[in-house]
Amino acid sequence: MIRHKAAKHPRAGERMSGADTVIQVLADEGVETVFGYSGGAILPTYDAIFRYNEQHRGANGQEPMRLVVPANEQGAGFMAAGYARSSGKVGVCLVTSGPGATNTVTPVRDCMADSVPVVLITGQVARPAMGTDAFQEAPIVNIMGACAKHVFLVTQPERLEETLRTAFEVARSGRPGPVVVDLPKDMQNWVGEFKGGGVLDIRGYRQRMESLATAKLSDRKCRQFFDMLKQSSRPLLYVGGGVTSGNASKDLTEFAHTFNIPVVTTVMGLGAIDTQDDLCLHMLGMHGTAYANYAVEDCDFIIAVGARFDDRVAAKAELFAPLAEHVAHIDIDAAEIGKVKKVDWAHVGEAGRSLRQLLEYGRSVGFAKNFTPWIKHVQAMRKKHAMGYDRDNLKIQPPLVMELLNRLTGGKAIVSTGVGQHQMWAAQYLDFREARLWLTSGSMGTMGFGLPAAIGAQFANPNRLVIDVDGDGSIRMNLGEMETVTTYGLPVKILLLNNCGDGMVRQWQRLYFEDRFSASDKSLHRKDFIKAAESDGFGFARRVSQREELESALAAFIEFPEAAFLEVMIDPDAGVYPMVGPGLGYQQMVTGSYIPAREMTVRSGAVKIDPTEMF
C-alpha cells in the first residue's frame, strides 16, 4: 500500500508560545467554540485566543474560535457536553487552576458516565510551584484520574503539541469520554518551534482502537447468532446510548426492520430509533413505559446493543427478562460484557459495523422467520397498557404539558433536561425522530445539567429549536446561566415545570418513607423565576397557573423568535408512573391509577422495600 505523505502544516517551523500552540492545535482539530472561565493560571491561553481571533477574523467580523464565558466553570463543562452530545464533535472547555478546575469535576464525571467526548484544558500553577500549596493549586491529576477517560499533565513543553492532539484522539475514539489536559502556566509561556503534527506514542491504545474499528464477526459467530434468532419466537432489541454515540442509528433501524424485531431503549438510547417507528416500544426500566417493560418480561431472546444492563434497567439481573433463553450483547467496551448480566453470545466492536455485518450475513444466507405473532402481541400491549394520567384534574398535569409540547415540536426539537420528575415525564411523553435530539444526564443524574447543556447544543446547532425542560430544583443549581443565554443572543427556550419542591424525592418519600417529607419541600420558595428571567433580559417571560391558558402559552413560547422562559405551575402531587421500585423486577412495577396493569403487577401503592436497596 502506498502511503501518501501528509501535507506540511503551513505554520510548521514557526516559533510560538505554548499558549499559541494550544490554540493552533484546537484550530487544527476543527474547534469553533470554546467554553470556559478565565483566571491567572490560564490567562496566557485566553490571550492567545484573543490574538488568534484578531488575526483570523472573517470578512463579516465573525470570530473563527468563539469563546463563551458562562457564570461558572460547571456551566462551562456542561455546555461543552451539550455541544458534544448534540453534534457528535468533541466539546472543549478551558478553565483556570484550583477552584476553576475542581468546579469541572462533576461535568467530567458526568461525561465519563455517559460516554461523551470532551477535552478539558485546566490551567495549573508553574512547575516549580507545584506541590507547595501555591495560590489556586489543586492536584488535578489525582482528582480527575478517577473521573476522566485519561488525564495528561504537561511537564515537557516540547511535547505539548503532541499531547493536545492525542487528547482529542483519545476523547473521540473507541468508547468516547472526557480527557483532561493539566497545563502549568510556565508551559503556556514557553516559546519553541511549532512542528505542525505528531502525536504521543500510545501504541497499545491505538492497537486496541484499530482492533475495534476493524473487528469482524466470523461466519461462525454470525451463524451462532442467527441460530439463536431462529430458535426464538419473541426476540427483543434492547438499545442503549452506545448506538447514538457510535452513530449507528440508521444501522439499528435497518436491522430491526429487516428482521422485524421490536426495540426498547434506555433513557440514553432515546432517539436511536425514531420513537414513532412501529417497532419502537419507547423506554424501558424504572420509569419506562409499561408495554416496554412487559415486552422485556415476555421476550425469549434479548439482543443488547450499546447498553450496559445498568441498575435503572436491571436492578437485579436475575429478574431481568426472566423468560429469555438467550442473551446476546454487542458493545464497544469489553468490560461491559458479562459485568451485570450473563450472556450467551457477545461481540466487542462498534455498534454500526457489528449490526451491518450481522445484517449482511443474515441476508446472504436468506434468513427469514415470521415474528408477526410477537409483533401483534407487543402492539396490542402498547394499546392496552398505554401511558396515561389524570386528564380530568383541574391542576396542570405534567404529562399534559409534554403532550402539548410534543404536538408543537413534532419530535424534531433538541431537548435537554435537568434531573428529576420533569426529566422522566419528558422521556416518557416526548418523541425523538432521530438521534442526538435528547440530552440528559443519564448515569450521574446531575441536577443543573439542563440549562448549560441547552446552551452548548444551541451553539452547535444554531438553526435548530433547542428547549430546556427543567424543574425548579434543578434549574436553581445553574440559574446564573440564564444570563449566558441572553448575553450571547441565543434563542434557547426554557420550560420550567414548577412543583415547589424536589418532586422525585417527595415521590420516594411518599412511597417508601411513610410521607415523611424531610427537606424535600424545598424551603427556598422566595424565588420569582419570572422576575429573574426578566432581569436577565428574556423578552418572553410568562407564568401559567391555569390549565386553559397552557396550550396558547406553549404555542407563543415556541414561536417567540428569541430566548423565551415559560414557568408552568404543575400539580405538586403528580407522580411519575410506571415505576419499578429499587431492587425489584418488572413484575412488581407500579403503574399508578391511570395506566392499565397486568394482574401480576401493582396498580397503586408500593411494595415494601428494604432501606439497603434505596438508590
Coordinates of C-alpha atoms in Angstrom, one line a residue:
M1 CA 0.0 0.0 0.0
I2 CA 1.3 3.4 -1.0
R3 CA 1.3 5.9 1.9
H4 CA 1.0 9.5 0.8
K5 CA 3.0 12.0 2.8
A6 CA 0.8 14.4 4.7
A7 CA 0.9 18.0 3.5
K8 CA 3.2 20.1 5.6
H9 CA 1.4 22.4 8.1
P10 CA 1.5 26.0 6.9
R11 CA 2.9 27.1 10.3
A12 CA 5.4 24.3 10.8
G13 CA 8.8 25.7 11.8
E14 CA 7.4 28.9 13.3
R15 CA 8.4 29.8 16.8
M16 CA 5.4 30.4 19.1
S17 CA 4.4 30.2 22.7
G18 CA 2.9 27.2 24.4
A19 CA -0.4 29.1 24.6
D20 CA -0.4 29.9 20.9
T21 CA 0.4 26.2 20.3
V22 CA -2.7 25.2 22.2
I23 CA -4.9 27.4 20.2
Q24 CA -3.4 26.4 16.9
V25 CA -3.9 22.7 17.7
L26 CA -7.5 23.5 18.6
A27 CA -8.0 25.2 15.3
D28 CA -6.4 22.2 13.5
E29 CA -8.9 19.9 15.3
G30 CA -11.8 21.9 13.9
V31 CA -12.7 23.6 17.2
E32 CA -15.0 26.6 16.6
T33 CA -16.4 27.1 20.1
V34 CA -14.6 27.0 23.5
F35 CA -16.5 27.2 26.8
G36 CA -14.6 28.5 29.8
Y37 CA -13.9 30.9 32.6
S38 CA -10.6 32.7 32.9
G39 CA -8.1 33.1 35.8
G40 CA -4.5 33.7 36.5
A41 CA -3.1 30.3 35.6
I42 CA -4.8 30.2 32.2
L43 CA -4.5 33.8 31.1
P44 CA -1.8 33.2 28.6
T45 CA -4.0 30.8 26.7
Y46 CA -7.0 33.2 26.9
D47 CA -4.8 35.9 25.5
A48 CA -3.8 33.5 22.7
I49 CA -7.5 33.0 21.7
F50 CA -8.0 36.8 21.6
R51 CA -5.0 37.2 19.3
Y52 CA -5.9 34.3 17.1
N53 CA -9.4 35.7 16.6
E54 CA -8.0 39.1 15.8
Q55 CA -5.6 37.6 13.2
H56 CA -8.2 35.3 11.6
R57 CA -11.4 37.3 11.8
G58 CA -13.7 36.8 8.9
A59 CA -14.8 39.4 6.4
N60 CA -18.1 39.7 8.3
G61 CA -16.3 40.2 11.6
Q62 CA -17.0 36.7 12.8
E63 CA -14.5 35.1 15.1
P64 CA -13.2 31.7 14.0
M65 CA -13.0 30.4 17.6
R66 CA -15.8 31.7 19.7
L67 CA -15.1 32.0 23.4
V68 CA -18.2 31.5 25.5
V69 CA -17.9 32.7 29.1
P70 CA -20.5 31.2 31.5
A71 CA -21.5 32.1 35.0
N72 CA -19.2 29.4 36.4
E73 CA -17.0 26.6 35.4
Q74 CA -19.5 23.8 36.0
G75 CA -21.7 25.6 33.5
A76 CA -18.8 25.6 31.0
G77 CA -18.3 21.9 31.4
F78 CA -22.0 21.1 30.8
M79 CA -22.0 23.5 27.8
A80 CA -19.2 21.6 26.3
A81 CA -21.0 18.4 27.0
G82 CA -24.2 19.7 25.4
Y83 CA -22.2 20.8 22.4
A84 CA -20.7 17.3 22.1
R85 CA -23.9 15.3 22.8
S86 CA -25.9 17.2 20.2
S87 CA -23.2 17.3 17.4
G88 CA -21.0 14.3 17.9
K89 CA -18.0 16.6 17.9
V90 CA -15.5 16.9 20.7
G91 CA -16.6 19.7 23.1
V92 CA -13.9 21.9 24.6
C93 CA -13.7 23.5 28.0
L94 CA -10.9 25.9 29.2
V95 CA -10.6 26.9 32.8
T96 CA -8.1 28.1 35.3
S97 CA -6.4 26.2 38.1
G98 CA -7.6 25.4 41.6
P99 CA -11.3 26.1 42.1
G100 CA -11.7 26.7 38.4
A101 CA -10.6 23.2 37.7
T102 CA -12.3 21.5 40.6
N103 CA -15.6 23.1 39.6
T104 CA -15.4 21.0 36.5
V105 CA -15.1 17.6 38.3
T106 CA -18.9 17.0 38.1
P107 CA -19.2 17.7 34.3
V108 CA -16.1 15.5 33.7
R109 CA -17.6 12.6 35.7
D110 CA -20.9 13.1 34.0
C111 CA -19.3 12.9 30.6
M112 CA -17.4 9.8 31.6
A113 CA -20.5 8.1 32.9
D114 CA -22.5 8.9 29.7
S115 CA -19.5 8.4 27.2
V116 CA -19.3 12.0 26.0
P117 CA -16.2 13.2 24.2
V118 CA -14.9 16.4 25.8
V119 CA -11.4 17.9 26.1
L120 CA -10.9 19.9 29.3
I121 CA -7.8 22.1 29.5
T122 CA -7.1 23.3 33.0
G123 CA -4.5 25.9 33.9
Q124 CA -2.1 24.9 36.6
V125 CA 0.5 26.7 38.7
A126 CA 4.0 26.8 37.2
R127 CA 6.0 23.6 37.6
P128 CA 8.4 25.0 40.3
A129 CA 5.4 25.9 42.5
M130 CA 3.6 22.6 42.1
G131 CA 3.4 20.7 45.4
T132 CA 3.9 23.8 47.5
D133 CA 0.2 24.6 48.1
A134 CA 0.6 27.6 45.9
F135 CA -2.2 30.0 45.4
Q136 CA -5.1 28.3 43.5
E137 CA -3.2 25.0 43.2
A138 CA -5.1 21.7 43.2
P139 CA -3.8 18.2 42.4
I140 CA -5.8 17.8 39.2
V141 CA -4.2 14.6 38.1
N142 CA -5.1 12.9 41.3
I143 CA -8.6 14.4 41.4
M144 CA -9.5 13.8 37.8
G145 CA -7.8 10.5 37.4
A146 CA -10.8 8.7 38.9
C147 CA -13.3 10.7 36.8
A148 CA -11.9 11.1 33.3
K149 CA -11.0 8.7 30.5
H150 CA -7.5 10.0 30.7
V151 CA -5.5 12.8 32.3
F152 CA -2.4 14.4 30.8
L153 CA 0.0 16.6 32.9
V154 CA 2.2 18.6 30.6
T155 CA 5.7 18.9 32.0
Q156 CA 7.8 18.8 28.8
P157 CA 7.0 21.8 26.6
E158 CA 8.4 20.1 23.5
R159 CA 5.5 17.5 23.9
L160 CA 2.7 20.0 24.4
E161 CA 1.6 19.9 20.7
E162 CA 1.6 16.1 20.6
T163 CA -0.2 15.9 23.9
L164 CA -3.1 18.0 22.8
R165 CA -3.6 16.2 19.5
T166 CA -3.5 12.9 21.4
A167 CA -6.1 14.2 23.9
F168 CA -8.6 14.7 21.0
E169 CA -7.8 11.3 19.6
V170 CA -8.4 9.6 22.9
A171 CA -11.6 11.6 23.6
R172 CA -13.3 10.7 20.4
S173 CA -12.0 7.2 19.8
G174 CA -13.4 3.9 21.0
R175 CA -15.9 4.4 23.8
P176 CA -15.8 8.3 23.9
G177 CA -15.1 10.1 27.0
P178 CA -13.6 13.2 28.7
V179 CA -9.9 13.8 28.5
V180 CA -8.2 16.4 30.9
V181 CA -5.0 18.3 30.0
D182 CA -3.4 20.0 33.0
L183 CA -1.3 22.8 31.7
P184 CA 1.2 24.6 34.0
K185 CA 1.5 28.3 33.4
D186 CA 5.2 28.1 32.5
M187 CA 4.3 25.6 29.8
Q188 CA 2.0 28.2 28.3
N189 CA 4.7 30.9 28.4
W190 CA 7.4 28.7 26.9
V191 CA 8.4 29.6 23.4
G192 CA 9.6 27.0 20.9
E193 CA 9.2 25.6 17.4
F194 CA 5.7 24.5 16.2
K195 CA 6.0 21.2 14.5
G196 CA 2.6 21.1 12.8
G197 CA 1.9 17.5 13.6
G198 CA 2.7 14.4 15.7
V199 CA 1.0 12.5 18.5
L200 CA 2.2 10.8 21.6
D201 CA 3.3 7.1 21.4
I202 CA 0.3 5.3 22.9
R203 CA 0.8 2.2 20.8
G204 CA -1.2 -0.2 23.0
Y205 CA -4.2 2.1 23.0
R206 CA -4.1 2.6 19.2
Q207 CA -3.8 -1.1 18.6
R208 CA -6.9 -1.7 20.7
M209 CA -8.8 1.1 18.8
E210 CA -7.7 -0.4 15.5
S211 CA -8.9 -3.8 16.6
L212 CA -12.3 -2.3 17.5
A213 CA -12.6 -0.4 14.2
T214 CA -11.8 -3.5 12.2
A215 CA -13.4 -6.1 14.4
K216 CA -15.0 -8.7 12.1
L217 CA -17.7 -11.1 13.1
S218 CA -16.7 -14.5 11.8
D219 CA -19.2 -16.6 9.9
R220 CA -19.2 -19.0 12.9
K221 CA -20.2 -16.2 15.3
C222 CA -22.8 -14.9 12.9
R223 CA -24.2 -18.4 12.4
Q224 CA -24.4 -18.8 16.2
F225 CA -26.4 -15.5 16.5
F226 CA -28.9 -16.5 13.8
D227 CA -29.2 -20.0 15.2
M228 CA -30.4 -18.3 18.5
L229 CA -32.7 -15.9 16.5
K230 CA -34.1 -18.9 14.6
Q231 CA -34.9 -20.7 17.9
S232 CA -36.6 -17.5 19.2
S233 CA -40.3 -16.6 18.8
R234 CA -40.1 -13.4 20.8
P235 CA -36.8 -11.5 20.1
L236 CA -36.3 -8.0 21.5
L237 CA -33.6 -5.4 20.8
Y238 CA -32.5 -3.6 24.0
V239 CA -30.7 -0.5 22.8
G240 CA -28.6 2.0 24.8
G241 CA -26.7 5.2 24.3
G242 CA -23.8 3.4 22.6
V243 CA -25.9 3.3 19.4
T244 CA -26.1 7.1 19.5
S245 CA -22.5 7.8 20.4
G246 CA -21.5 5.2 17.7
N247 CA -23.6 7.0 15.1
A248 CA -25.3 3.6 14.5
S249 CA -28.9 4.8 14.4
K250 CA -29.5 4.0 10.7
D251 CA -27.9 0.6 11.0
L252 CA -30.0 -0.3 14.0
T253 CA -33.2 0.8 12.3
E254 CA -32.4 -1.2 9.2
F255 CA -31.5 -4.2 11.2
A256 CA -34.8 -4.0 13.2
H257 CA -36.9 -3.7 10.1
T258 CA -35.1 -6.3 8.1
F259 CA -35.7 -9.0 10.7
N260 CA -38.9 -7.4 12.2
I261 CA -37.7 -7.2 15.8
P262 CA -39.2 -4.7 18.2
V263 CA -37.0 -2.3 20.1
V264 CA -36.8 -0.9 23.6
T265 CA -34.4 1.8 24.5
T266 CA -32.7 3.0 27.7
V267 CA -33.1 6.7 28.7
M268 CA -29.7 7.3 26.9
G269 CA -30.9 5.4 23.9
L270 CA -33.9 7.6 23.1
G271 CA -33.8 8.6 19.5
A272 CA -31.5 5.8 18.5
I273 CA -34.6 4.6 16.6
D274 CA -37.4 7.0 15.7
T275 CA -39.8 6.9 18.7
Q276 CA -42.8 7.0 16.2
D277 CA -41.5 3.9 14.5
D278 CA -43.9 1.0 14.6
L279 CA -41.2 -1.2 16.1
C280 CA -40.2 1.2 18.8
L281 CA -41.7 0.4 22.2
H282 CA -40.0 3.5 23.7
M283 CA -38.1 3.5 27.0
L284 CA -37.7 0.5 29.4
G285 CA -36.6 0.5 33.0
M286 CA -37.5 2.1 36.3
H287 CA -39.8 4.7 34.7
G288 CA -40.1 3.0 31.3
T289 CA -43.4 2.5 29.6
A290 CA -45.5 -0.4 30.9
Y291 CA -45.6 -2.0 27.5
A292 CA -41.8 -1.8 27.0
N293 CA -41.3 -3.5 30.4
Y294 CA -43.9 -6.1 29.7
A295 CA -42.1 -6.9 26.4
V296 CA -38.9 -7.5 28.4
E297 CA -40.9 -9.8 30.7
D298 CA -42.3 -11.8 27.7
C299 CA -39.3 -11.9 25.3
D300 CA -37.3 -15.1 24.9
F301 CA -34.2 -13.5 23.3
I302 CA -32.6 -10.3 24.4
I303 CA -30.3 -8.6 21.9
A304 CA -28.4 -5.8 23.8
V305 CA -26.7 -3.2 21.6
G306 CA -24.6 -0.4 23.2
A307 CA -26.3 -0.9 26.5
R308 CA -24.9 -2.0 29.9
F309 CA -27.7 -3.5 31.9
D310 CA -27.5 -0.7 34.5
D311 CA -29.4 -0.7 37.7
R312 CA -32.2 1.6 36.4
V313 CA -32.9 -1.2 33.8
A314 CA -31.9 -4.3 35.6
A315 CA -31.8 -3.6 39.3
K316 CA -31.5 -7.4 39.9
A317 CA -30.0 -9.1 36.9
E318 CA -31.7 -12.4 37.7
L319 CA -35.1 -10.8 37.5
F320 CA -34.5 -9.1 34.1
A321 CA -36.0 -10.8 31.1
P322 CA -36.8 -14.0 33.1
L323 CA -38.1 -15.9 30.1
A324 CA -35.1 -15.1 27.9
E325 CA -33.5 -18.4 26.8
H326 CA -30.6 -16.5 25.2
V327 CA -28.9 -13.1 25.8
A328 CA -26.7 -11.5 23.1
H329 CA -24.6 -8.4 23.8
I330 CA -22.8 -6.1 21.3
D331 CA -20.7 -3.4 22.9
I332 CA -17.5 -1.4 22.2
D333 CA -16.3 -1.8 25.7
A334 CA -15.2 -5.4 26.6
A335 CA -15.6 -4.5 30.3
E336 CA -19.3 -4.3 29.9
I337 CA -19.7 -7.8 28.6
G338 CA -21.0 -10.0 31.4
K339 CA -20.4 -7.3 34.0
V340 CA -24.0 -7.4 35.2
K341 CA -25.9 -10.0 33.1
K342 CA -24.5 -13.3 32.0
V343 CA -24.7 -13.5 28.2
D344 CA -24.7 -16.5 25.8
W345 CA -23.2 -14.6 22.8
A346 CA -21.1 -11.4 22.7
H347 CA -19.1 -9.3 20.3
V348 CA -16.8 -6.4 21.2
G349 CA -16.9 -3.9 18.4
E350 CA -18.5 -0.8 17.0
A351 CA -22.3 -1.0 17.1
G352 CA -22.9 0.1 13.5
R353 CA -20.2 -2.1 12.0
S354 CA -21.4 -5.1 14.0
L355 CA -25.0 -4.7 13.0
R356 CA -24.1 -4.3 9.4
Q357 CA -22.0 -7.5 9.5
L358 CA -24.9 -9.4 11.0
L359 CA -27.3 -7.9 8.5
E360 CA -25.1 -8.8 5.6
Y361 CA -24.7 -12.4 6.9
G362 CA -28.4 -12.8 7.5
R363 CA -29.2 -11.6 4.0
S364 CA -26.5 -13.8 2.5
V365 CA -27.9 -17.0 4.0
G366 CA -31.5 -15.9 3.3
F367 CA -32.5 -15.8 7.0
A368 CA -36.2 -15.4 7.4
K369 CA -38.5 -16.1 10.2
N370 CA -42.1 -14.9 10.8
F371 CA -42.3 -12.9 14.1
T372 CA -45.7 -11.5 13.2
P373 CA -47.5 -13.0 16.2
W374 CA -44.9 -11.4 18.5
I375 CA -45.2 -8.1 16.8
K376 CA -49.0 -8.2 17.1
H377 CA -48.6 -9.1 20.8
V378 CA -46.4 -6.1 21.6
Q379 CA -48.5 -3.8 19.6
A380 CA -51.6 -4.9 21.4
M381 CA -49.8 -4.3 24.7
R382 CA -48.9 -0.8 23.5
K383 CA -52.6 0.0 23.2
K384 CA -53.8 -1.9 26.3
H385 CA -51.1 -0.5 28.6
A386 CA -50.7 2.9 27.1
M387 CA -49.3 5.8 29.1
G388 CA -52.0 7.7 31.0
Y389 CA -52.6 10.3 33.7
D390 CA -55.5 12.1 35.4
R391 CA -56.9 14.1 32.4
D392 CA -59.8 15.4 34.4
N393 CA -57.8 17.1 37.1
L394 CA -58.1 20.9 37.1
K395 CA -54.5 21.2 38.3
I396 CA -52.0 21.2 35.4
Q397 CA -50.7 17.7 34.9
P398 CA -47.1 17.4 33.7
P399 CA -47.8 14.8 31.1
L400 CA -50.3 17.2 29.5
V401 CA -47.6 19.8 29.2
M402 CA -45.4 17.3 27.5
E403 CA -48.1 16.1 25.1
L404 CA -48.9 19.7 24.1
L405 CA -45.2 20.4 23.6
N406 CA -44.8 17.3 21.5
R407 CA -47.5 18.4 19.2
L408 CA -45.8 21.7 18.6
T409 CA -42.3 20.3 18.1
G410 CA -43.2 17.1 16.2
G411 CA -40.3 15.3 17.9
K412 CA -37.8 17.4 15.9
A413 CA -36.5 19.7 18.6
I414 CA -33.3 19.3 20.6
V415 CA -34.5 18.8 24.2
S416 CA -32.2 18.9 27.3
T417 CA -33.4 18.4 30.9
G418 CA -32.4 18.7 34.4
V419 CA -32.8 15.7 36.7
G420 CA -36.0 14.6 38.5
Q421 CA -39.6 14.0 37.7
H422 CA -39.6 16.5 34.8
Q423 CA -36.8 14.5 33.2
M424 CA -38.8 11.3 33.3
W425 CA -42.0 13.0 32.0
A426 CA -40.1 14.4 29.1
A427 CA -38.5 11.0 28.4
Q428 CA -41.9 9.2 28.6
Y429 CA -44.1 11.6 26.6
L430 CA -41.8 13.4 24.0
D431 CA -40.9 12.0 20.6
F432 CA -37.4 12.0 19.2
R433 CA -37.4 11.4 15.5
E434 CA -33.7 11.0 15.3
A435 CA -30.5 10.6 17.4
R436 CA -28.8 13.4 19.3
L437 CA -32.1 15.3 20.0
W438 CA -32.3 14.1 23.6
L439 CA -29.7 15.4 26.0
T440 CA -29.9 14.3 29.6
S441 CA -27.7 13.3 32.5
G442 CA -28.3 9.6 32.5
S443 CA -25.9 7.8 34.7
M444 CA -24.8 10.6 37.1
G445 CA -28.3 12.2 37.3
T446 CA -26.8 15.7 37.7
M447 CA -29.3 18.4 38.7
G448 CA -28.3 21.7 36.9
F449 CA -27.4 19.9 33.7
G450 CA -30.3 21.0 31.5
L451 CA -29.8 24.8 31.0
P452 CA -26.0 24.8 30.3
A453 CA -26.4 21.7 28.1
A454 CA -29.1 23.5 26.1
I455 CA -26.7 26.5 25.6
G456 CA -24.0 24.2 24.3
A457 CA -26.4 22.5 22.0
Q458 CA -27.7 25.8 20.6
F459 CA -24.1 26.9 19.8
A460 CA -23.6 23.6 18.0
N461 CA -26.9 23.8 16.2
P462 CA -27.7 27.5 15.7
N463 CA -30.6 26.9 13.3
R464 CA -32.5 24.3 15.4
L465 CA -35.1 24.7 18.1
V466 CA -33.5 23.9 21.5
I467 CA -35.6 23.5 24.6
D468 CA -34.5 23.0 28.2
V469 CA -37.3 21.2 30.1
D470 CA -36.3 21.9 33.7
G471 CA -37.5 21.7 37.3
D472 CA -37.4 24.3 40.0
G473 CA -34.9 22.3 42.0
S474 CA -32.6 21.6 39.0
I475 CA -32.6 25.0 37.4
R476 CA -31.5 26.7 40.7
M477 CA -28.3 24.7 40.5
N478 CA -27.1 26.7 37.5
L479 CA -29.5 29.6 37.4
G480 CA -26.7 32.0 36.6
E481 CA -26.6 30.6 33.1
M482 CA -29.9 32.3 32.2
E483 CA -27.8 35.4 31.7
T484 CA -25.5 33.5 29.4
V485 CA -28.4 32.7 27.1
T486 CA -29.3 36.4 26.6
T487 CA -25.7 37.7 26.7
Y488 CA -25.0 35.6 23.6
G489 CA -28.4 36.2 21.9
L490 CA -29.3 32.6 21.9
P491 CA -32.9 31.6 21.1
V492 CA -32.9 28.9 23.8
K493 CA -36.4 28.1 25.2
I494 CA -36.6 27.3 28.9
L495 CA -39.7 25.4 30.0
L496 CA -39.8 25.2 33.8
L497 CA -42.2 22.7 35.5
N498 CA -42.5 24.1 39.0
N499 CA -43.9 21.9 41.7
C500 CA -42.3 23.9 44.5
G501 CA -40.1 21.1 45.7
D502 CA -37.9 18.1 44.9
G503 CA -40.7 16.1 43.3
M504 CA -38.9 12.8 42.7
V505 CA -37.6 12.8 46.3
R506 CA -41.1 13.5 47.5
Q507 CA -42.4 10.6 45.4
W508 CA -39.9 8.3 47.0
Q509 CA -40.7 9.6 50.5
R510 CA -44.4 9.1 49.8
L511 CA -43.9 5.5 48.6
Y512 CA -41.2 4.3 50.9
F513 CA -40.8 6.6 53.9
E514 CA -44.5 6.9 55.0
D515 CA -44.9 10.5 53.9
R516 CA -42.0 11.9 55.9
F517 CA -41.1 14.7 53.6
S518 CA -37.7 15.5 55.1
A519 CA -36.1 18.5 53.4
S520 CA -37.9 17.8 50.1
D521 CA -40.4 20.7 50.4
K522 CA -37.6 22.9 49.1
S523 CA -37.6 25.6 51.7
L524 CA -36.2 28.0 49.1
H525 CA -39.6 29.4 48.0
R526 CA -38.9 33.1 47.6
K527 CA -37.5 33.0 44.0
D528 CA -39.7 34.7 41.4
F529 CA -38.5 33.0 38.3
I530 CA -40.3 35.4 36.0
K531 CA -38.6 38.4 37.6
A532 CA -35.3 36.5 37.4
A533 CA -35.8 35.8 33.7
E534 CA -36.8 39.4 33.0
S535 CA -33.8 40.7 34.9
D536 CA -31.6 38.6 32.7
G537 CA -33.1 40.1 29.5
F538 CA -35.6 37.5 28.4
G539 CA -38.1 39.1 26.1
F540 CA -40.6 36.4 26.8
A541 CA -41.1 35.5 30.4
R542 CA -44.5 34.2 31.4
R543 CA -46.1 32.1 34.2
V544 CA -49.1 29.7 33.6
S545 CA -51.2 28.5 36.5
Q546 CA -54.5 27.7 34.8
R547 CA -54.9 24.7 32.5
E548 CA -57.0 26.6 30.0
E549 CA -54.0 29.0 29.4
L550 CA -51.5 26.3 28.8
E551 CA -51.9 25.5 25.1
S552 CA -51.8 29.1 23.9
A553 CA -48.9 29.9 26.2
L554 CA -46.8 27.0 24.9
A555 CA -47.5 28.0 21.3
A556 CA -46.4 31.6 22.0
F557 CA -43.4 30.3 23.8
I558 CA -42.2 28.1 20.9
E559 CA -43.0 30.8 18.3
F560 CA -41.1 33.6 20.1
P561 CA -38.0 34.2 17.9
E562 CA -35.6 34.9 20.8
A563 CA -34.9 33.4 24.2
A564 CA -38.1 32.5 26.0
F565 CA -38.9 31.5 29.5
L566 CA -42.2 29.7 30.4
E567 CA -42.9 28.7 34.0
V568 CA -45.8 26.2 34.4
M569 CA -47.2 25.6 37.9
I570 CA -47.9 21.9 37.9
D571 CA -49.7 19.7 40.3
P572 CA -47.2 19.2 43.2
D573 CA -48.6 15.8 44.0
A574 CA -48.2 14.4 40.4
G575 CA -46.1 11.3 40.3
V576 CA -44.1 9.6 37.7
Y577 CA -45.6 6.3 36.6
P578 CA -44.9 3.5 35.8
M579 CA -42.3 2.9 38.4
V580 CA -40.2 -0.1 39.2
G581 CA -39.1 0.1 42.8
P582 CA -35.4 -0.2 43.7
G583 CA -34.2 -3.8 43.7
L584 CA -37.4 -5.1 42.2
G585 CA -38.3 -6.8 38.9
Y586 CA -40.8 -5.6 36.3
Q587 CA -43.4 -7.9 37.8
Q588 CA -43.6 -5.5 40.7
M589 CA -43.9 -2.5 38.5
V590 CA -46.3 0.2 40.0
T591 CA -48.5 1.6 37.2
G592 CA -50.5 4.1 39.2
S593 CA -54.2 4.7 38.7
Y594 CA -54.2 5.7 35.0
I595 CA -52.2 3.0 33.3
P596 CA -53.8 -0.4 32.9
A597 CA -51.7 -3.1 34.5
R598 CA -51.5 -6.8 34.3
E599 CA -52.8 -8.7 37.3
M600 CA -49.3 -9.7 38.3
T601 CA -48.3 -6.1 38.8
V602 CA -49.2 -3.4 41.3
R603 CA -51.9 -0.9 40.4
S604 CA -51.0 1.6 43.1
G605 CA -49.2 1.9 46.4
A606 CA -45.8 0.4 47.0
V607 CA -44.1 -2.8 47.7
K608 CA -42.2 -2.8 51.0
I609 CA -38.5 -2.0 50.2
D610 CA -35.5 -2.8 52.3
P611 CA -33.7 0.5 53.0
T612 CA -30.5 -1.1 51.8
E613 CA -31.9 -1.2 48.3
M614 CA -32.5 2.6 48.1
F615 CA -30.9 4.3 45.2

